[in-house]
Amino acid sequence: MSLKLGFQGSERLREIGLFGGLGDEVLQDLSGSLDMIELPPGAVVFREGDSGREMFVLLDGEMEVLKQSKRKHETRVAVLGPGDWFGEMSILDVLPRSATVRAVAPSRLLRLTAHDLDSLYRRDLRAYSLLVLNIAREMSRRLRVCDNLLAELVANVIDEYTRPNRNG
């Protein structure tokens, strides 16, 4: 049985950046059509390498994003809270999942499928464009954060290996 946000859910969606700029009618349609999932702590939403044609919006709870190294060691790379969304890369580029996402606390998610996006595209091109633009803005923000982290990491490595040996 799938749960729905229902009529009052449109107010909840309005608070989430992914749905920024969307009109009342679109928000009501989405709140009545998107599936809601409840997860216990430790539940895995998807694993790195899985195929996927859906993304998720975290309504309540906490999720962790895990990346696996070549040595098969999982590292937490992000913690997500209410209002955050994830899984959008696979819905856009049709490639396997780039990370594992797991519930840290009891969580409620909304599922937005490629079919949901296609339906929005067919009935309201403006709303579809706004939603995709909101996804692109968040992906751009995340890329900037990664660029800064990479620059800092490279600078630290260069500093470590080019520093004169103090032990003589």
Short mmCIF file of N, CA and C in Angstrom, two decimals:
data_model
loop_
_atom_site.label_atom_id
_atom_site.label_comp_id
_atom_site.label_asym_id
_atom_site.label_seq_id
_atom_site.Cartn_x
_atom_site.Cartn_y
_atom_site.Cartn_z
N MET A 1 0.84 -1.18 0.00
CA MET A 1 0.00 0.00 0.00
C MET A 1 0.88 1.25 0.00
N SER A 2 0.63 2.16 -0.94
CA SER A 2 1.42 3.38 -0.99
C SER A 2 0.68 4.50 -0.27
N LEU A 3 1.41 5.29 0.46
CA LEU A 3 0.85 6.43 1.18
C LEU A 3 0.99 7.67 0.31
N LYS A 4 0.11 8.62 0.49
CA LYS A 4 0.16 9.90 -0.22
C LYS A 4 0.17 11.02 0.82
N LEU A 5 0.70 12.17 0.42
CA LEU A 5 0.68 13.33 1.31
C LEU A 5 -0.73 13.87 1.47
N GLY A 6 -1.52 13.82 0.41
CA GLY A 6 -2.88 14.31 0.47
C GLY A 6 -2.97 15.81 0.23
N PHE A 7 -4.18 16.32 0.37
CA PHE A 7 -4.47 17.71 0.02
C PHE A 7 -3.60 18.71 0.77
N GLN A 8 -3.42 18.54 2.07
CA GLN A 8 -2.63 19.49 2.86
C GLN A 8 -1.14 19.36 2.60
N GLY A 9 -0.76 18.33 1.88
CA GLY A 9 0.65 18.12 1.56
C GLY A 9 1.23 19.19 0.67
N SER A 10 0.38 19.91 -0.07
CA SER A 10 0.91 20.95 -0.96
C SER A 10 1.61 22.04 -0.15
N GLU A 11 1.13 22.31 1.06
CA GLU A 11 1.81 23.29 1.92
C GLU A 11 3.19 22.79 2.32
N ARG A 12 3.30 21.51 2.57
CA ARG A 12 4.59 20.91 2.93
C ARG A 12 5.56 21.00 1.75
N LEU A 13 5.07 20.70 0.54
CA LEU A 13 5.92 20.76 -0.66
C LEU A 13 6.42 22.18 -0.90
N ARG A 14 5.58 23.17 -0.61
CA ARG A 14 5.95 24.57 -0.84
C ARG A 14 7.21 24.95 -0.05
N GLU A 15 7.46 24.27 1.08
CA GLU A 15 8.61 24.57 1.94
C GLU A 15 9.91 23.94 1.43
N ILE A 16 9.83 23.08 0.41
CA ILE A 16 10.98 22.33 -0.07
C ILE A 16 11.52 22.97 -1.34
N GLY A 17 12.83 23.24 -1.37
CA GLY A 17 13.45 23.94 -2.49
C GLY A 17 13.21 23.30 -3.85
N LEU A 18 13.13 22.00 -3.90
CA LEU A 18 12.90 21.30 -5.17
C LEU A 18 11.64 21.81 -5.85
N PHE A 19 10.63 22.15 -5.07
CA PHE A 19 9.33 22.55 -5.61
C PHE A 19 9.16 24.07 -5.64
N GLY A 20 10.25 24.81 -5.41
CA GLY A 20 10.21 26.27 -5.41
C GLY A 20 9.68 26.83 -6.72
N GLY A 21 8.76 27.79 -6.62
CA GLY A 21 8.22 28.45 -7.79
C GLY A 21 7.03 27.76 -8.43
N LEU A 22 6.70 26.56 -7.98
CA LEU A 22 5.57 25.84 -8.57
C LEU A 22 4.26 26.39 -8.03
N GLY A 23 3.24 26.42 -8.88
CA GLY A 23 1.94 26.94 -8.51
C GLY A 23 1.15 25.99 -7.62
N ASP A 24 0.09 26.54 -7.03
CA ASP A 24 -0.76 25.78 -6.11
C ASP A 24 -1.33 24.52 -6.75
N GLU A 25 -1.82 24.65 -7.97
CA GLU A 25 -2.44 23.50 -8.64
C GLU A 25 -1.44 22.37 -8.85
N VAL A 26 -0.24 22.72 -9.28
CA VAL A 26 0.80 21.70 -9.50
C VAL A 26 1.18 21.05 -8.18
N LEU A 27 1.35 21.85 -7.13
CA LEU A 27 1.70 21.31 -5.82
C LEU A 27 0.61 20.37 -5.30
N GLN A 28 -0.65 20.73 -5.51
CA GLN A 28 -1.75 19.86 -5.09
C GLN A 28 -1.73 18.55 -5.87
N ASP A 29 -1.50 18.65 -7.19
CA ASP A 29 -1.42 17.43 -8.01
C ASP A 29 -0.30 16.52 -7.53
N LEU A 30 0.88 17.11 -7.28
CA LEU A 30 2.03 16.32 -6.84
C LEU A 30 1.78 15.70 -5.46
N SER A 31 1.22 16.48 -4.55
CA SER A 31 1.01 15.94 -3.19
C SER A 31 0.00 14.80 -3.19
N GLY A 32 -0.89 14.79 -4.17
CA GLY A 32 -1.86 13.71 -4.26
C GLY A 32 -1.40 12.52 -5.08
N SER A 33 -0.30 12.68 -5.83
CA SER A 33 0.11 11.59 -6.72
C SER A 33 1.44 10.93 -6.33
N LEU A 34 2.33 11.65 -5.67
CA LEU A 34 3.63 11.07 -5.33
C LEU A 34 3.50 10.10 -4.17
N ASP A 35 4.20 8.97 -4.28
CA ASP A 35 4.19 7.97 -3.21
C ASP A 35 5.05 8.43 -2.03
N MET A 36 4.58 8.14 -0.83
CA MET A 36 5.34 8.42 0.38
C MET A 36 5.79 7.08 0.96
N ILE A 37 7.04 7.04 1.40
CA ILE A 37 7.63 5.81 1.93
C ILE A 37 8.10 6.08 3.35
N GLU A 38 7.82 5.16 4.26
CA GLU A 38 8.31 5.26 5.63
C GLU A 38 9.38 4.20 5.84
N LEU A 39 10.52 4.62 6.41
CA LEU A 39 11.66 3.72 6.59
C LEU A 39 12.15 3.73 8.04
N PRO A 40 12.54 2.56 8.55
CA PRO A 40 13.15 2.50 9.88
C PRO A 40 14.65 2.80 9.78
N PRO A 41 15.30 3.09 10.90
CA PRO A 41 16.75 3.28 10.88
C PRO A 41 17.44 2.05 10.29
N GLY A 42 18.46 2.28 9.48
CA GLY A 42 19.22 1.19 8.87
C GLY A 42 18.71 0.74 7.52
N ALA A 43 17.50 1.15 7.15
CA ALA A 43 16.94 0.75 5.86
C ALA A 43 17.69 1.44 4.73
N VAL A 44 18.01 0.68 3.69
CA VAL A 44 18.73 1.21 2.53
C VAL A 44 17.71 1.60 1.46
N VAL A 45 17.81 2.83 0.97
CA VAL A 45 16.92 3.30 -0.10
C VAL A 45 17.40 2.72 -1.42
N PHE A 46 18.70 2.85 -1.68
CA PHE A 46 19.33 2.21 -2.84
C PHE A 46 20.82 2.09 -2.58
N ARG A 47 21.47 1.22 -3.35
CA ARG A 47 22.90 0.97 -3.20
C ARG A 47 23.68 1.51 -4.39
N GLU A 48 24.91 1.91 -4.13
CA GLU A 48 25.81 2.34 -5.18
C GLU A 48 25.88 1.24 -6.24
N GLY A 49 25.71 1.62 -7.50
CA GLY A 49 25.75 0.67 -8.60
C GLY A 49 24.38 0.18 -9.05
N ASP A 50 23.35 0.36 -8.21
CA ASP A 50 21.99 -0.02 -8.61
C ASP A 50 21.52 0.85 -9.77
N SER A 51 20.63 0.30 -10.58
CA SER A 51 19.98 1.14 -11.59
C SER A 51 18.84 1.87 -10.89
N GLY A 52 18.42 2.97 -11.45
CA GLY A 52 17.34 3.72 -10.83
C GLY A 52 16.74 4.73 -11.77
N ARG A 53 15.44 4.88 -11.67
CA ARG A 53 14.71 5.88 -12.46
C ARG A 53 13.77 6.66 -11.56
N GLU A 54 14.27 6.95 -10.34
CA GLU A 54 13.47 7.69 -9.38
C GLU A 54 14.39 8.46 -8.45
N MET A 55 13.86 9.56 -7.92
CA MET A 55 14.58 10.34 -6.92
C MET A 55 13.68 10.45 -5.70
N PHE A 56 14.25 10.93 -4.61
CA PHE A 56 13.53 10.96 -3.34
C PHE A 56 13.70 12.31 -2.66
N VAL A 57 12.66 12.72 -1.95
CA VAL A 57 12.67 13.93 -1.15
C VAL A 57 12.48 13.50 0.30
N LEU A 58 13.38 13.93 1.17
CA LEU A 58 13.29 13.58 2.59
C LEU A 58 12.34 14.56 3.29
N LEU A 59 11.21 14.03 3.74
CA LEU A 59 10.22 14.85 4.45
C LEU A 59 10.57 14.96 5.93
N ASP A 60 10.90 13.84 6.55
CA ASP A 60 11.23 13.78 7.98
C ASP A 60 12.31 12.73 8.17
N GLY A 61 13.17 12.95 9.16
CA GLY A 61 14.19 11.96 9.49
C GLY A 61 15.58 12.40 9.07
N GLU A 62 16.45 11.42 8.93
CA GLU A 62 17.85 11.69 8.58
C GLU A 62 18.37 10.52 7.76
N MET A 63 19.11 10.84 6.70
CA MET A 63 19.70 9.83 5.82
C MET A 63 21.20 10.10 5.72
N GLU A 64 21.96 9.03 5.45
CA GLU A 64 23.39 9.20 5.19
C GLU A 64 23.68 8.72 3.78
N VAL A 65 24.62 9.42 3.14
CA VAL A 65 25.07 9.07 1.79
C VAL A 65 26.45 8.46 1.94
N LEU A 66 26.62 7.25 1.40
CA LEU A 66 27.86 6.48 1.55
C LEU A 66 28.48 6.20 0.19
N LYS A 67 29.80 6.40 0.07
CA LYS A 67 30.55 6.05 -1.14
C LYS A 67 31.50 4.93 -0.80
N GLN A 68 31.67 4.03 -1.76
CA GLN A 68 32.56 2.89 -1.54
C GLN A 68 33.90 3.14 -2.26
N SER A 69 35.00 2.90 -1.54
CA SER A 69 36.32 3.06 -2.14
C SER A 69 36.66 1.82 -2.96
N LYS A 70 37.75 1.89 -3.69
CA LYS A 70 38.20 0.72 -4.46
C LYS A 70 38.50 -0.46 -3.56
N ARG A 71 38.83 -0.17 -2.30
CA ARG A 71 39.11 -1.24 -1.33
C ARG A 71 37.84 -1.73 -0.64
N LYS A 72 36.68 -1.31 -1.14
CA LYS A 72 35.37 -1.73 -0.62
C LYS A 72 35.05 -1.17 0.77
N HIS A 73 35.67 -0.05 1.12
CA HIS A 73 35.39 0.60 2.40
C HIS A 73 34.35 1.70 2.17
N GLU A 74 33.26 1.68 2.96
CA GLU A 74 32.24 2.71 2.83
C GLU A 74 32.60 3.93 3.68
N THR A 75 32.46 5.11 3.07
CA THR A 75 32.71 6.36 3.75
C THR A 75 31.47 7.24 3.66
N ARG A 76 31.09 7.82 4.78
CA ARG A 76 29.96 8.75 4.78
C ARG A 76 30.42 10.05 4.14
N VAL A 77 29.73 10.46 3.09
CA VAL A 77 30.10 11.69 2.40
C VAL A 77 29.09 12.81 2.62
N ALA A 78 27.92 12.47 3.13
CA ALA A 78 26.91 13.50 3.40
C ALA A 78 25.86 12.97 4.36
N VAL A 79 25.25 13.90 5.07
CA VAL A 79 24.09 13.60 5.91
C VAL A 79 22.96 14.51 5.42
N LEU A 80 21.80 13.91 5.20
CA LEU A 80 20.67 14.65 4.65
C LEU A 80 19.58 14.80 5.70
N GLY A 81 18.93 15.95 5.68
CA GLY A 81 17.84 16.22 6.61
C GLY A 81 16.57 16.60 5.86
N PRO A 82 15.51 16.89 6.60
CA PRO A 82 14.23 17.24 5.98
C PRO A 82 14.37 18.36 4.95
N GLY A 83 13.76 18.15 3.80
CA GLY A 83 13.82 19.11 2.70
C GLY A 83 14.89 18.80 1.68
N ASP A 84 15.85 17.95 2.04
CA ASP A 84 16.88 17.56 1.07
C ASP A 84 16.33 16.52 0.12
N TRP A 85 16.93 16.44 -1.07
CA TRP A 85 16.55 15.40 -2.02
C TRP A 85 17.78 14.72 -2.56
N PHE A 86 17.59 13.51 -3.09
CA PHE A 86 18.71 12.71 -3.57
C PHE A 86 18.22 11.72 -4.62
N GLY A 87 19.17 11.20 -5.40
CA GLY A 87 18.84 10.23 -6.45
C GLY A 87 18.56 10.87 -7.79
N GLU A 88 18.68 12.20 -7.85
CA GLU A 88 18.33 12.91 -9.08
C GLU A 88 19.28 12.62 -10.24
N MET A 89 20.53 12.25 -9.93
CA MET A 89 21.48 12.00 -11.02
C MET A 89 21.01 10.84 -11.90
N SER A 90 20.57 9.76 -11.30
CA SER A 90 20.14 8.60 -12.09
C SER A 90 18.86 8.86 -12.87
N ILE A 91 18.04 9.75 -12.38
CA ILE A 91 16.81 10.07 -13.10
C ILE A 91 17.13 10.93 -14.33
N LEU A 92 18.23 11.69 -14.27
CA LEU A 92 18.60 12.56 -15.38
C LEU A 92 19.55 11.91 -16.37
N ASP A 93 20.57 11.20 -15.87
CA ASP A 93 21.59 10.66 -16.79
C ASP A 93 21.44 9.17 -17.07
N VAL A 94 20.51 8.50 -16.44
CA VAL A 94 20.19 7.08 -16.67
C VAL A 94 21.42 6.19 -16.44
N LEU A 95 22.32 6.60 -15.56
CA LEU A 95 23.47 5.79 -15.18
C LEU A 95 23.21 5.17 -13.81
N PRO A 96 23.99 4.16 -13.42
CA PRO A 96 23.79 3.53 -12.11
C PRO A 96 23.98 4.54 -10.97
N ARG A 97 23.41 4.21 -9.83
CA ARG A 97 23.51 5.05 -8.64
C ARG A 97 24.97 5.28 -8.27
N SER A 98 25.31 6.50 -7.90
CA SER A 98 26.70 6.85 -7.59
C SER A 98 27.03 6.65 -6.12
N ALA A 99 26.04 6.36 -5.29
CA ALA A 99 26.27 6.21 -3.85
C ALA A 99 25.15 5.37 -3.25
N THR A 100 25.37 4.94 -2.02
CA THR A 100 24.35 4.25 -1.24
C THR A 100 23.71 5.28 -0.31
N VAL A 101 22.40 5.18 -0.13
CA VAL A 101 21.70 6.07 0.80
C VAL A 101 20.93 5.21 1.79
N ARG A 102 21.16 5.51 3.09
CA ARG A 102 20.59 4.69 4.17
C ARG A 102 19.98 5.60 5.24
N ALA A 103 18.87 5.15 5.81
CA ALA A 103 18.21 5.89 6.88
C ALA A 103 19.04 5.78 8.16
N VAL A 104 19.25 6.91 8.82
CA VAL A 104 19.93 6.96 10.11
C VAL A 104 18.89 6.97 11.23
N ALA A 105 17.76 7.58 10.95
CA ALA A 105 16.65 7.69 11.90
C ALA A 105 15.36 7.31 11.18
N PRO A 106 14.28 7.09 11.91
CA PRO A 106 13.01 6.85 11.22
C PRO A 106 12.76 8.00 10.23
N SER A 107 12.40 7.65 9.01
CA SER A 107 12.33 8.66 7.95
C SER A 107 11.10 8.48 7.07
N ARG A 108 10.63 9.60 6.54
CA ARG A 108 9.56 9.59 5.54
C ARG A 108 10.08 10.27 4.28
N LEU A 109 9.89 9.60 3.15
CA LEU A 109 10.37 10.09 1.86
C LEU A 109 9.23 10.20 0.88
N LEU A 110 9.38 11.12 -0.08
CA LEU A 110 8.52 11.14 -1.25
C LEU A 110 9.31 10.57 -2.41
N ARG A 111 8.65 9.76 -3.23
CA ARG A 111 9.31 9.19 -4.41
C ARG A 111 8.80 9.93 -5.65
N LEU A 112 9.75 10.45 -6.43
CA LEU A 112 9.46 11.12 -7.70
C LEU A 112 10.12 10.31 -8.80
N THR A 113 9.32 9.69 -9.65
CA THR A 113 9.85 8.80 -10.69
C THR A 113 10.06 9.55 -12.00
N ALA A 114 10.79 8.92 -12.91
CA ALA A 114 10.96 9.46 -14.26
C ALA A 114 9.59 9.61 -14.92
N HIS A 115 8.70 8.67 -14.65
CA HIS A 115 7.34 8.76 -15.20
C HIS A 115 6.61 9.99 -14.66
N ASP A 116 6.77 10.28 -13.36
CA ASP A 116 6.16 11.49 -12.78
C ASP A 116 6.68 12.74 -13.47
N LEU A 117 8.00 12.79 -13.72
CA LEU A 117 8.58 13.94 -14.41
C LEU A 117 8.05 14.05 -15.83
N ASP A 118 7.96 12.92 -16.52
CA ASP A 118 7.45 12.92 -17.89
C ASP A 118 5.99 13.40 -17.92
N SER A 119 5.20 12.97 -16.97
CA SER A 119 3.80 13.41 -16.89
C SER A 119 3.72 14.92 -16.67
N LEU A 120 4.58 15.44 -15.79
CA LEU A 120 4.60 16.88 -15.55
C LEU A 120 5.01 17.62 -16.82
N TYR A 121 5.99 17.10 -17.53
CA TYR A 121 6.44 17.70 -18.80
C TYR A 121 5.28 17.79 -19.79
N ARG A 122 4.49 16.74 -19.89
CA ARG A 122 3.40 16.69 -20.86
C ARG A 122 2.23 17.61 -20.50
N ARG A 123 2.00 17.85 -19.20
CA ARG A 123 0.83 18.66 -18.85
C ARG A 123 1.17 20.10 -18.46
N ASP A 124 2.43 20.37 -18.05
CA ASP A 124 2.77 21.73 -17.62
C ASP A 124 4.27 21.96 -17.82
N LEU A 125 4.62 22.41 -19.01
CA LEU A 125 6.03 22.59 -19.37
C LEU A 125 6.73 23.60 -18.46
N ARG A 126 6.02 24.65 -18.06
CA ARG A 126 6.62 25.65 -17.18
C ARG A 126 6.99 25.03 -15.83
N ALA A 127 6.07 24.27 -15.24
CA ALA A 127 6.33 23.63 -13.95
C ALA A 127 7.47 22.63 -14.07
N TYR A 128 7.48 21.86 -15.15
CA TYR A 128 8.56 20.90 -15.39
C TYR A 128 9.90 21.64 -15.46
N SER A 129 9.93 22.75 -16.21
CA SER A 129 11.18 23.52 -16.36
C SER A 129 11.66 24.05 -15.02
N LEU A 130 10.75 24.55 -14.20
CA LEU A 130 11.13 25.05 -12.87
C LEU A 130 11.70 23.94 -12.00
N LEU A 131 11.06 22.78 -12.03
CA LEU A 131 11.53 21.66 -11.21
C LEU A 131 12.93 21.23 -11.65
N VAL A 132 13.14 21.10 -12.96
CA VAL A 132 14.46 20.70 -13.46
C VAL A 132 15.50 21.78 -13.17
N LEU A 133 15.11 23.05 -13.27
CA LEU A 133 16.02 24.15 -12.93
C LEU A 133 16.40 24.09 -11.44
N ASN A 134 15.46 23.77 -10.58
CA ASN A 134 15.76 23.63 -9.14
C ASN A 134 16.74 22.49 -8.90
N ILE A 135 16.57 21.39 -9.64
CA ILE A 135 17.52 20.27 -9.54
C ILE A 135 18.90 20.73 -10.00
N ALA A 136 18.96 21.43 -11.14
CA ALA A 136 20.24 21.89 -11.69
C ALA A 136 20.94 22.84 -10.73
N ARG A 137 20.19 23.72 -10.09
CA ARG A 137 20.80 24.66 -9.14
C ARG A 137 21.43 23.92 -7.96
N GLU A 138 20.73 22.92 -7.45
CA GLU A 138 21.28 22.15 -6.33
C GLU A 138 22.50 21.35 -6.76
N MET A 139 22.46 20.78 -7.96
CA MET A 139 23.62 20.03 -8.45
C MET A 139 24.81 20.97 -8.64
N SER A 140 24.57 22.19 -9.11
CA SER A 140 25.63 23.17 -9.26
C SER A 140 26.22 23.55 -7.90
N ARG A 141 25.36 23.73 -6.90
CA ARG A 141 25.84 24.05 -5.55
C ARG A 141 26.72 22.93 -5.01
N ARG A 142 26.27 21.69 -5.21
CA ARG A 142 27.05 20.54 -4.73
C ARG A 142 28.39 20.45 -5.45
N LEU A 143 28.41 20.75 -6.75
CA LEU A 143 29.66 20.71 -7.51
C LEU A 143 30.63 21.77 -7.00
N ARG A 144 30.13 22.94 -6.67
CA ARG A 144 30.99 23.99 -6.12
C ARG A 144 31.61 23.55 -4.79
N VAL A 145 30.81 22.91 -3.94
CA VAL A 145 31.33 22.40 -2.67
C VAL A 145 32.43 21.38 -2.93
N CYS A 146 32.19 20.46 -3.87
CA CYS A 146 33.20 19.43 -4.19
C CYS A 146 34.46 20.06 -4.78
N ASP A 147 34.30 21.08 -5.63
CA ASP A 147 35.46 21.78 -6.18
C ASP A 147 36.31 22.38 -5.07
N ASN A 148 35.67 23.00 -4.10
CA ASN A 148 36.41 23.61 -2.98
C ASN A 148 37.10 22.55 -2.14
N LEU A 149 36.42 21.43 -1.88
CA LEU A 149 37.04 20.34 -1.12
C LEU A 149 38.23 19.76 -1.87
N LEU A 150 38.09 19.56 -3.16
CA LEU A 150 39.18 19.02 -3.97
C LEU A 150 40.37 19.97 -3.99
N ALA A 151 40.11 21.25 -4.16
CA ALA A 151 41.20 22.23 -4.16
C ALA A 151 41.95 22.22 -2.83
N GLU A 152 41.21 22.14 -1.73
CA GLU A 152 41.83 22.09 -0.41
C GLU A 152 42.65 20.82 -0.23
N LEU A 153 42.11 19.69 -0.67
CA LEU A 153 42.82 18.42 -0.57
C LEU A 153 44.11 18.44 -1.38
N VAL A 154 44.04 18.91 -2.61
CA VAL A 154 45.23 18.97 -3.47
C VAL A 154 46.27 19.91 -2.86
N ALA A 155 45.83 21.05 -2.35
CA ALA A 155 46.77 21.99 -1.73
C ALA A 155 47.46 21.35 -0.52
N ASN A 156 46.72 20.62 0.29
CA ASN A 156 47.31 19.95 1.46
C ASN A 156 48.30 18.87 1.06
N VAL A 157 47.98 18.10 0.02
CA VAL A 157 48.89 17.05 -0.44
C VAL A 157 50.17 17.66 -1.00
N ILE A 158 50.02 18.70 -1.81
CA ILE A 158 51.20 19.36 -2.37
C ILE A 158 52.06 19.94 -1.25
N ASP A 159 51.43 20.58 -0.29
CA ASP A 159 52.16 21.15 0.84
C ASP A 159 52.90 20.06 1.61
N GLU A 160 52.24 18.94 1.85
CA GLU A 160 52.84 17.84 2.61
C GLU A 160 54.06 17.26 1.90
N TYR A 161 53.99 17.12 0.60
CA TYR A 161 55.07 16.46 -0.14
C TYR A 161 56.14 17.40 -0.67
N THR A 162 55.92 18.69 -0.58
CA THR A 162 56.95 19.63 -1.04
C THR A 162 57.60 20.39 0.11
N ARG A 163 57.14 20.16 1.32
CA ARG A 163 57.70 20.80 2.50
C ARG A 163 59.09 20.22 2.75
N PRO A 164 60.07 21.07 3.09
CA PRO A 164 61.41 20.55 3.40
C PRO A 164 61.36 19.59 4.59
N ASN A 165 62.18 18.57 4.54
CA ASN A 165 62.25 17.57 5.60
C ASN A 165 62.87 18.21 6.84
N ARG A 166 62.12 18.23 7.92
CA ARG A 166 62.59 18.89 9.14
C ARG A 166 63.45 17.96 10.00
N ASN A 167 63.48 16.69 9.67
CA ASN A 167 64.24 15.74 10.48
C ASN A 167 65.67 15.59 9.99
N GLY A 168 65.99 16.33 8.98
CA GLY A 168 67.36 16.36 8.55
C GLY A 168 67.79 15.35 7.63
#
